[in-house]
Coordinates of C-alpha atoms and ligand atoms in Angstrom, one line a residue:
M904 CA 0.0 0.0 0.0
C905 CA 2.9 2.4 -0.6
G906 CA 1.6 2.9 -4.1
R907 CA 5.2 3.2 -5.5
C908 CA 4.6 0.5 -8.2
C909 CA 1.4 2.2 -9.3
H910 CA 2.8 5.2 -11.1
D911 CA 4.0 6.0 -14.7
L912 CA 3.5 2.5 -16.2
L913 CA 3.0 0.6 -19.3
L914 CA 1.2 -2.3 -17.6
P915 CA 1.1 -5.5 -19.6
V916 CA -2.5 -6.9 -19.6
T917 CA -4.3 -9.8 -21.1
L918 CA -7.0 -9.2 -23.8
A919 CA -9.8 -9.6 -21.3
E920 CA -8.0 -7.2 -18.9
A921 CA -7.5 -4.7 -21.8
R922 CA -11.3 -4.8 -22.5
K923 CA -12.1 -4.1 -18.9
W924 CA -9.4 -1.3 -18.7
L925 CA -10.8 0.4 -21.7
G926 CA -14.3 -0.1 -20.5
R927 CA -13.4 1.9 -17.4
G928 CA -12.2 4.7 -19.6
G929 CA -8.4 3.9 -19.4
Q930 CA -5.8 4.0 -22.2
V931 CA -4.3 0.8 -23.7
D932 CA -1.3 0.8 -26.0
V933 CA -0.1 -2.0 -28.4
L934 CA 3.6 -2.8 -28.4
C935 CA 5.0 -5.0 -31.2
E936 CA 8.4 -6.5 -31.1
A937 CA 10.0 -8.9 -33.7
T938 CA 12.8 -11.4 -33.5
P939 CA 14.4 -12.7 -36.7
W940 CA 13.8 -16.5 -36.8
P941 CA 15.6 -17.9 -39.8
V942 CA 15.8 -21.4 -38.4
E943 CA 14.0 -23.3 -35.7
P944 CA 16.2 -23.5 -32.5
D945 CA 16.9 -26.8 -31.0
S946 CA 14.0 -28.2 -29.0
T947 CA 16.2 -28.4 -25.9
N948 CA 16.6 -24.6 -26.0
A949 CA 14.3 -23.7 -23.1
F950 CA 14.5 -19.9 -23.6
A951 CA 13.7 -20.2 -27.3
G952 CA 10.8 -22.4 -26.5
Y953 CA 9.4 -19.9 -24.0
K954 CA 9.7 -17.1 -26.5
R955 CA 8.2 -19.3 -29.3
R956 CA 5.0 -20.0 -27.2
R957 CA 4.4 -16.3 -26.7
T958 CA 4.9 -15.1 -30.3
F959 CA 3.4 -15.9 -33.7
A960 CA 5.3 -16.8 -36.9
A961 CA 5.3 -14.1 -39.6
S962 CA 7.7 -12.7 -42.2
S963 CA 9.3 -9.5 -43.1
G964 CA 10.1 -9.6 -46.8
T965 CA 11.7 -13.0 -47.1
L966 CA 13.0 -13.2 -43.5
P967 CA 11.0 -15.4 -41.2
I968 CA 10.3 -13.6 -37.9
R969 CA 8.3 -14.1 -34.7
V970 CA 6.3 -11.3 -33.4
A971 CA 5.4 -10.6 -29.8
V972 CA 2.4 -8.3 -29.2
T973 CA 1.9 -6.8 -25.8
L974 CA -1.1 -4.8 -24.7
A975 CA -0.2 -2.3 -22.1
A976 CA -2.5 -0.2 -19.9
S977 CA -0.7 3.1 -19.9
F978 CA -0.8 6.1 -17.7
A979 CA 1.5 9.0 -16.6
G980 CA 1.5 9.7 -12.9
A981 CA -0.7 7.7 -10.6
C982 CA -2.8 4.8 -11.9
P983 CA -6.4 5.9 -12.5
N984 CA -7.4 3.2 -10.1
L985 CA -5.1 4.3 -7.2
G986 CA -7.0 6.0 -4.4
D987 CA -5.7 8.9 -2.2
D988 CA -5.2 6.3 0.5
M989 CA -2.9 4.3 -1.8
R990 CA -5.4 1.5 -2.0
C991 CA -6.2 -0.1 -5.4
G992 CA -9.7 0.8 -6.4
I993 CA -10.1 -2.4 -8.4
Y994 CA -8.2 -4.7 -6.0
E995 CA -10.4 -7.8 -6.7
E996 CA -10.1 -7.3 -10.5
R997 CA -6.6 -5.9 -10.7
P998 CA -4.6 -7.3 -13.6
F999 CA -2.3 -10.4 -13.2
V1000 CA 0.8 -8.2 -13.4
C1001 CA -0.3 -6.2 -10.4
R1002 CA -1.0 -9.4 -8.5
V1003 CA 2.4 -10.8 -9.4
Y1004 CA 4.6 -7.7 -8.6
P1005 CA 7.3 -7.7 -7.2
A1006 CA 7.8 -11.2 -8.6
E1007 CA 8.8 -11.9 -12.2
I1008 CA 6.5 -13.4 -14.8
N1009 CA 9.5 -14.3 -17.0
P1010 CA 11.0 -17.5 -15.6
F1011 CA 14.4 -16.5 -16.9
I1012 CA 14.6 -13.4 -14.8
R1013 CA 15.6 -13.9 -11.2
L1014 CA 13.7 -12.0 -8.5
Q1015 CA 16.1 -9.3 -7.2
Q1016 CA 14.7 -7.5 -4.2
E1017 CA 17.1 -4.6 -4.6
H1018 CA 15.7 -3.8 -8.0
K1019 CA 12.2 -3.5 -6.7
L1020 CA 10.3 -0.4 -5.6
C1021 CA 8.9 -2.0 -2.4
P1022 CA 10.0 -0.3 0.8
S1023 CA 12.3 -2.6 2.9
D1024 CA 9.6 -3.2 5.6
A1025 CA 7.3 -4.7 3.0
W1026 CA 9.6 -7.7 2.8
Q1027 CA 9.5 -8.2 6.6
V1028 CA 6.3 -10.3 6.7
R1029 CA 5.6 -13.3 8.8
T1030 CA 5.1 -15.6 5.7
P1031 CA 8.1 -15.0 3.4
F1032 CA 7.4 -13.9 -0.2
A1033 CA 10.7 -15.1 -1.5
V1034 CA 13.7 -17.0 -0.1
G1035 CA 17.1 -16.6 -1.7
G1036 CA 15.6 -15.1 -4.8
V1037 CA 13.1 -17.9 -5.2
L1038 CA 9.4 -17.1 -5.0
V1039 CA 7.6 -19.1 -2.3
D1040 CA 4.3 -17.2 -2.0
S1041 CA 1.7 -19.7 -3.4
A1042 CA -1.0 -17.2 -4.4
T1043 CA 1.6 -15.3 -6.5
R1044 CA 2.8 -18.5 -8.1
V1045 CA -0.7 -19.3 -9.2
S1046 CA -1.1 -15.8 -10.7
I1047 CA 2.2 -16.1 -12.6
E1048 CA 1.0 -19.4 -14.1
Q1049 CA -2.3 -17.9 -15.1
S1050 CA -0.6 -14.9 -16.6
R1051 CA 1.8 -17.1 -18.6
R1052 CA -1.0 -19.3 -19.8
A1053 CA -3.1 -16.4 -21.0
A1054 CA -0.2 -14.9 -22.9
E1055 CA 0.3 -18.2 -24.7
D1056 CA -3.3 -18.9 -25.3
E1057 CA -3.9 -15.4 -26.8
V1058 CA -1.1 -15.4 -29.4
N1059 CA -3.4 -15.9 -32.4
D1060 CA -5.9 -13.4 -31.2
R1061 CA -3.2 -10.8 -30.8
R1062 CA -2.1 -11.5 -34.4
A1063 CA -5.7 -11.0 -35.5
L1064 CA -5.9 -7.8 -33.5
C1065 CA -2.9 -6.4 -35.3
E1066 CA -4.6 -7.1 -38.6
R1067 CA -7.8 -5.4 -37.6
L1068 CA -5.8 -2.4 -36.5
H1069 CA -3.6 -2.5 -39.6
I1070 CA -0.5 -2.8 -37.5
D1071 CA 2.4 -4.3 -39.6
K1072 CA 5.4 -2.7 -38.0
A1073 CA 7.5 -3.9 -35.1
S1074 CA 10.7 -3.0 -33.3
V1075 CA 13.6 -5.3 -33.4
A1076 CA 13.6 -7.2 -30.1
N1077 CA 16.1 -6.1 -27.4
E1078 CA 16.7 -2.8 -29.2
G1079 CA 13.6 -0.8 -28.5
F1080 CA 9.8 -0.8 -28.4
L1081 CA 7.3 0.3 -31.1
I1082 CA 4.2 1.6 -29.4
V1083 CA 0.9 2.2 -31.2
S1084 CA -1.8 4.1 -29.3
P1085 CA -5.1 3.4 -31.1
P1086 CA -8.1 5.5 -30.3
R1087 CA -9.9 3.9 -27.3
E1088 CA -13.2 3.2 -29.1
Q1089 CA -11.3 1.7 -32.1
L1090 CA -9.2 -0.6 -29.9
L1091 CA -12.2 -1.7 -27.8
A1092 CA -14.2 -2.5 -31.0
A1093 CA -11.3 -4.5 -32.4
L1094 CA -10.9 -6.4 -29.1
L1095 CA -14.7 -7.2 -29.0
D1096 CA -14.5 -8.4 -32.6
T1097 CA -11.5 -10.6 -31.6
Q1098 CA -13.5 -12.0 -28.7
A1099 CA -16.3 -12.9 -31.0
G1100 CA -13.9 -14.7 -33.3
N1101 CA -14.8 -12.6 -36.3
G1102 CA -12.5 -11.3 -39.0
P1103 CA -9.0 -12.0 -40.2
G1104 CA -6.4 -14.1 -38.5
T1105 CA -3.8 -14.9 -41.2
D1106 CA -0.2 -13.7 -41.6
N1107 CA -0.1 -10.8 -44.1
G1108 CA 3.6 -11.4 -44.6
A1109 CA 4.5 -7.7 -44.8
W1110 CA 6.0 -6.8 -41.4
T1111 CA 8.4 -3.9 -41.4
L1112 CA 11.1 -4.0 -38.8
I1113 CA 11.9 -0.6 -37.2
S1114 CA 15.2 0.3 -35.6
N1115 CA 17.0 3.5 -34.5
R1116 CA 20.3 1.9 -35.5
R1117 CA 21.5 2.2 -39.0
A1118 CA 23.7 -0.9 -38.8
T1119 CA 20.6 -3.0 -37.8
V1120 CA 18.5 -1.6 -40.7
D1121 CA 21.3 -2.3 -43.2
T1122 CA 21.9 -5.8 -42.0
L1123 CA 18.2 -6.7 -42.1
A1124 CA 17.9 -5.3 -45.6
K1125 CA 20.8 -7.5 -46.7
V1126 CA 19.0 -10.6 -45.5
G1127 CA 15.8 -9.7 -47.3
A1128 CA 13.8 -8.1 -44.6
L1129 CA 11.7 -4.9 -44.9
S1130 CA 13.5 -2.5 -42.5
E1131 CA 13.3 1.2 -41.7
L1132 CA 15.3 3.6 -39.6
D1133 CA 13.1 5.3 -37.1
N1134 CA 13.3 9.0 -37.8
G1135 CA 12.2 10.0 -34.4
Q1136 CA 9.3 12.0 -35.9
P1137 CA 5.6 11.7 -34.8
G1138 CA 3.0 11.2 -37.4
D1139 CA 3.9 7.6 -38.5
G1140 CA 1.2 6.2 -36.3
Y1141 CA 3.6 4.9 -33.7
R1142 CA 6.3 6.0 -31.4
Y1143 CA 9.7 4.3 -31.0
V1144 CA 11.5 4.1 -27.6
G1145 CA 15.0 2.7 -27.7
V1146 CA 16.2 0.6 -24.8
Q1147 CA 19.0 2.1 -22.7
G1148 CA 22.4 1.3 -24.0
A1149 CA 21.2 0.9 -27.6
A1150 CA 23.0 3.6 -29.7
A1151 CA 20.6 5.5 -31.9
D1152 CA 21.7 6.7 -35.4
V1153 CA 18.7 9.1 -35.9
Ligands
SF4_277 S1 -4.6 -1.5 -11.0 FE1 -4.4 -1.2 -8.8 S2 -2.5 -2.4 -8.3 FE2 -2.5 -2.1 -10.5 S3 -1.3 -0.3 -10.9 FE3 -3.4 0.4 -10.7 S4 -3.7 0.9 -8.5 FE4 -1.8 -0.3 -8.7

């Protein structure tokens, strides 16, 4: 109840959670990230398997890729559901990611207490939340499993959602994020269509990969991909946010 983790967020949500968030008047953005996937990794590669289950196969020019689509409830400042008393106004219906914090949904990221926003006394509870970096809280473990399952089960619906919204651009994974902010009513209608199972759901094969690094764009072009250098200008229907440490050539 310190409220520290409830400010200035892009909060990953499931499709059902996104519909509810929009229904309450909130904003939801769509983040698309692509990984070149020229060959199938070995089946013993656990990380590749995890990534594969959460992405859909597509292509950029002649380059096979896998695309991850994240819906994110977005807000600057305090979450619209955060009360003055620092209580969550939708506590019983809060998204999985809020139930899981400060634990990690990604099984390949270790819980590191020192990287979390929680005040130190929040960790001093009678029943430990984590021991030696390993999560032991059973309710949180259940929420993590439900969140992972939803992300995997929704992969095809997220692809169909992109088609309905005419989104065919993605950032290059690990370099930055491509963020589309559809009008609230348009996104809600597209989500409701997706829920009803109507409309498209096939790969249009024309994904363009966006980067703010000239070397990446040139390398992708050489292997047959459709690639563009982000020019840092608004008006392209998206905004690009480079990850820290990635050198921009804009
Ligand atoms: S929904 Fe509730 S728990 Fe989640 S960020 Fe908002 S106020 Fe915090």
